[in-house]
Short mmCIF file of C-alpha atoms in Angstrom, two decimals:
data_model
loop_
_atom_site.label_atom_id
_atom_site.label_comp_id
_atom_site.label_asym_id
_atom_site.label_seq_id
_atom_site.Cartn_x
_atom_site.Cartn_y
_atom_site.Cartn_z
CA MET A 1 11.99 25.98 22.41
CA LYS A 2 10.21 28.81 24.19
CA THR A 3 10.20 26.72 27.39
CA LEU A 4 13.89 25.94 26.95
CA ALA A 5 14.70 29.65 26.45
CA ALA A 6 12.68 30.52 29.56
CA ARG A 7 15.16 28.52 31.64
CA ARG A 8 17.67 31.35 31.07
CA TYR A 9 20.78 29.36 30.34
CA GLU A 10 23.95 31.44 30.12
CA ARG A 11 25.87 29.00 27.92
CA VAL A 12 24.99 26.49 25.24
CA VAL A 13 27.32 23.85 23.85
CA TYR A 14 26.39 22.06 20.63
CA LEU A 15 28.11 18.73 19.98
CA GLY A 16 28.13 16.60 16.86
CA SER A 17 30.26 13.95 15.20
CA HIS A 18 31.36 14.00 11.54
CA ILE A 19 28.95 16.13 9.49
CA PHE A 20 27.12 17.10 12.66
CA LYS A 21 30.17 19.04 13.87
CA GLY A 22 29.49 21.55 11.09
CA LEU A 23 25.86 21.61 12.15
CA ALA A 24 26.94 22.23 15.74
CA ARG A 25 29.04 25.16 14.53
CA GLU A 26 26.12 26.64 12.60
CA ALA A 27 23.84 26.28 15.63
CA ALA A 28 26.37 28.05 17.88
CA LEU A 29 26.92 30.85 15.36
CA LYS A 30 23.17 31.42 14.96
CA LEU A 31 22.74 31.64 18.72
CA LEU A 32 25.60 34.14 19.01
CA GLU A 33 24.14 36.19 16.17
CA LEU A 34 20.55 36.26 17.38
CA THR A 35 21.51 37.05 20.99
CA ASP A 36 23.93 39.79 19.89
CA GLY A 37 26.73 37.92 21.64
CA GLY A 38 24.74 37.87 24.88
CA MET A 39 24.89 34.13 25.23
CA VAL A 40 28.08 32.08 25.22
CA ALA A 41 27.77 29.47 22.47
CA ALA A 42 30.36 26.80 21.72
CA TYR A 43 30.60 23.73 19.53
CA ASP A 44 32.77 20.64 19.27
CA SER A 45 32.74 16.94 18.49
CA PRO A 46 31.75 14.62 21.34
CA LEU A 47 35.24 13.13 21.48
CA GLY A 48 37.01 16.50 21.22
CA PHE A 49 34.78 17.94 23.92
CA ARG A 50 36.21 15.56 26.50
CA HIS A 51 39.72 17.02 26.15
CA GLY A 52 39.36 20.27 28.07
CA PRO A 53 36.40 22.07 26.49
CA LYS A 54 34.10 20.16 28.86
CA THR A 55 35.25 22.54 31.61
CA ILE A 56 32.83 25.16 30.22
CA VAL A 57 29.90 23.14 31.61
CA ASN A 58 28.24 24.45 34.75
CA ASP A 59 24.72 24.58 36.14
CA ARG A 60 23.80 27.40 33.72
CA THR A 61 24.93 25.43 30.63
CA LEU A 62 22.70 23.62 28.17
CA VAL A 63 24.49 20.82 26.33
CA VAL A 64 22.88 19.80 23.03
CA VAL A 65 24.03 16.63 21.27
CA PHE A 66 23.20 15.81 17.65
CA LEU A 67 23.08 12.01 17.86
CA SER A 68 24.48 10.09 14.91
CA ASN A 69 22.55 7.21 13.33
CA ASP A 70 25.82 5.53 12.36
CA GLY A 71 26.04 2.56 14.74
CA TYR A 72 29.74 2.91 15.54
CA THR A 73 29.69 6.70 15.97
CA ARG A 74 26.47 6.56 17.96
CA ARG A 75 28.15 4.45 20.65
CA TYR A 76 30.67 7.25 21.31
CA ASP A 77 27.88 9.84 21.31
CA LEU A 78 25.92 7.78 23.85
CA ASP A 79 29.04 7.34 26.01
CA LEU A 80 29.41 11.11 26.20
CA LEU A 81 25.73 11.59 27.04
CA GLU A 82 26.06 9.13 29.90
CA GLU A 83 29.24 10.85 31.07
CA ILE A 84 27.64 14.32 31.11
CA GLN A 85 24.61 12.92 32.88
CA ARG A 86 26.83 11.16 35.43
CA ASP A 87 28.92 14.32 36.02
CA GLY A 88 25.72 16.14 37.00
CA LYS A 89 27.21 19.58 36.25
CA ALA A 90 25.13 20.60 33.20
CA GLY A 91 22.06 22.73 33.79
CA GLY A 92 20.39 20.93 30.92
CA LEU A 93 21.05 18.15 28.45
CA LEU A 94 19.14 17.84 25.17
CA VAL A 95 19.54 15.19 22.49
CA ILE A 96 18.36 15.67 18.93
CA ALA A 97 18.12 12.25 17.29
CA GLY A 98 16.67 10.26 14.42
CA GLY A 99 15.65 7.54 16.86
CA ASP A 100 15.72 7.07 20.60
CA GLU A 101 17.22 3.59 20.67
CA GLY A 102 19.86 3.34 23.40
CA LEU A 103 19.22 6.81 24.84
CA PRO A 104 19.70 6.89 28.61
CA ALA A 105 16.58 7.61 30.66
CA GLY A 106 16.05 11.08 32.02
CA ILE A 107 17.54 12.99 29.07
CA GLU A 108 15.38 15.50 27.22
CA ARG A 109 15.07 14.61 23.57
CA ILE A 110 13.75 15.68 20.24
CA VAL A 111 13.30 12.67 17.98
CA VAL A 112 12.72 13.17 14.25
CA PRO A 113 9.87 10.80 13.33
CA ALA A 114 10.59 7.84 11.03
CA MET A 115 14.32 8.64 10.72
CA GLN A 116 15.83 6.00 13.02
CA ASP A 117 17.41 4.26 10.02
CA GLY A 118 18.16 7.34 7.91
CA PRO A 119 21.71 8.30 6.98
CA ASP A 120 23.15 11.21 8.95
CA VAL A 121 23.16 13.45 5.89
CA ASP A 122 19.36 13.20 5.74
CA LEU A 123 19.14 14.43 9.32
CA LEU A 124 20.95 17.73 8.75
CA PHE A 125 17.88 19.80 7.87
CA PRO A 126 15.52 18.36 10.50
CA PHE A 127 18.24 18.63 13.17
CA ILE A 128 18.95 22.34 12.61
CA ALA A 129 15.31 23.35 13.07
CA ALA A 130 15.30 23.15 16.89
CA PRO A 131 18.52 25.16 17.42
CA GLN A 132 17.26 27.81 14.96
CA MET A 133 13.98 28.08 16.88
CA PHE A 134 15.86 28.19 20.19
CA ALA A 135 18.04 31.07 18.93
CA PHE A 136 14.90 32.88 17.76
CA GLU A 137 13.23 32.45 21.16
CA GLU A 138 16.37 33.61 22.98
CA SER A 139 16.49 36.71 20.77
CA ILE A 140 12.86 37.55 21.56
CA ARG A 141 13.34 36.83 25.27
CA ARG A 142 16.23 39.29 25.34
CA GLY A 143 14.14 42.02 23.69
CA LEU A 144 16.06 41.86 20.41
CA SER A 145 14.72 41.76 16.88
CA PRO A 146 15.63 38.43 15.25
CA ASP A 147 15.78 40.20 11.87
CA LYS A 148 18.33 42.72 13.16
CA PRO A 149 19.63 41.54 16.54
CA ASN A 150 22.96 43.38 16.48
CA VAL A 151 22.26 46.62 18.33
CA SER A 152 25.52 48.34 17.27
CA GLY A 153 24.95 47.57 13.58
CA THR A 154 28.42 46.07 13.10
CA VAL A 155 27.00 42.67 12.11
CA ASN A 156 24.48 42.52 9.28
CA ARG A 157 22.42 39.77 7.68
CA VAL A 158 24.33 40.37 4.47
CA VAL A 159 28.07 40.70 5.07
CA GLN A 160 29.29 44.19 4.23
CA GLY A 161 32.73 45.66 3.67
CA VAL A 162 34.30 42.62 2.04
CA ARG A 163 36.54 43.44 -0.91
CA ILE A 164 37.01 40.97 -3.74
CA HIS A 165 40.72 40.84 -4.56
CA ALA A 166 42.01 39.95 -7.99
CA VAL A 167 43.44 36.47 -8.42
CA ARG A 168 47.05 36.62 -9.61
#
């Protein structure tokens, strides 16, 4: 992740189908938080990404895809990977997968050992590790403190200022 952060991407897009869309959102939020908003971070589903959001991709964009183990869903994920690779506009393309079956050549990958047949729900925790480490490395690279990256102090690790309203 340190090597990935050293490439100095300006944008990162996390993509995931079904339960991985929530994971993609968490990864994007963590990157925004730990870079104090200094890095553009977006998330979507692979199918939703094709309908306009794909225009965010340029040569300074890293696209990260959480690859589903569900056979049907995986085919759509792989189609998108091939499309992004074919477009040739992304600065980087990274796949996080439980197995590398069917992955196109030339795509960077993180494969979780012995999980090629695991259900997607079992991949949530191993899949989030890399984006968390990437956000940490980006924070350090930018001279921020990962424990308190927000320089202005308006965002805190524990949310402050929220009132609990009575239920009526």
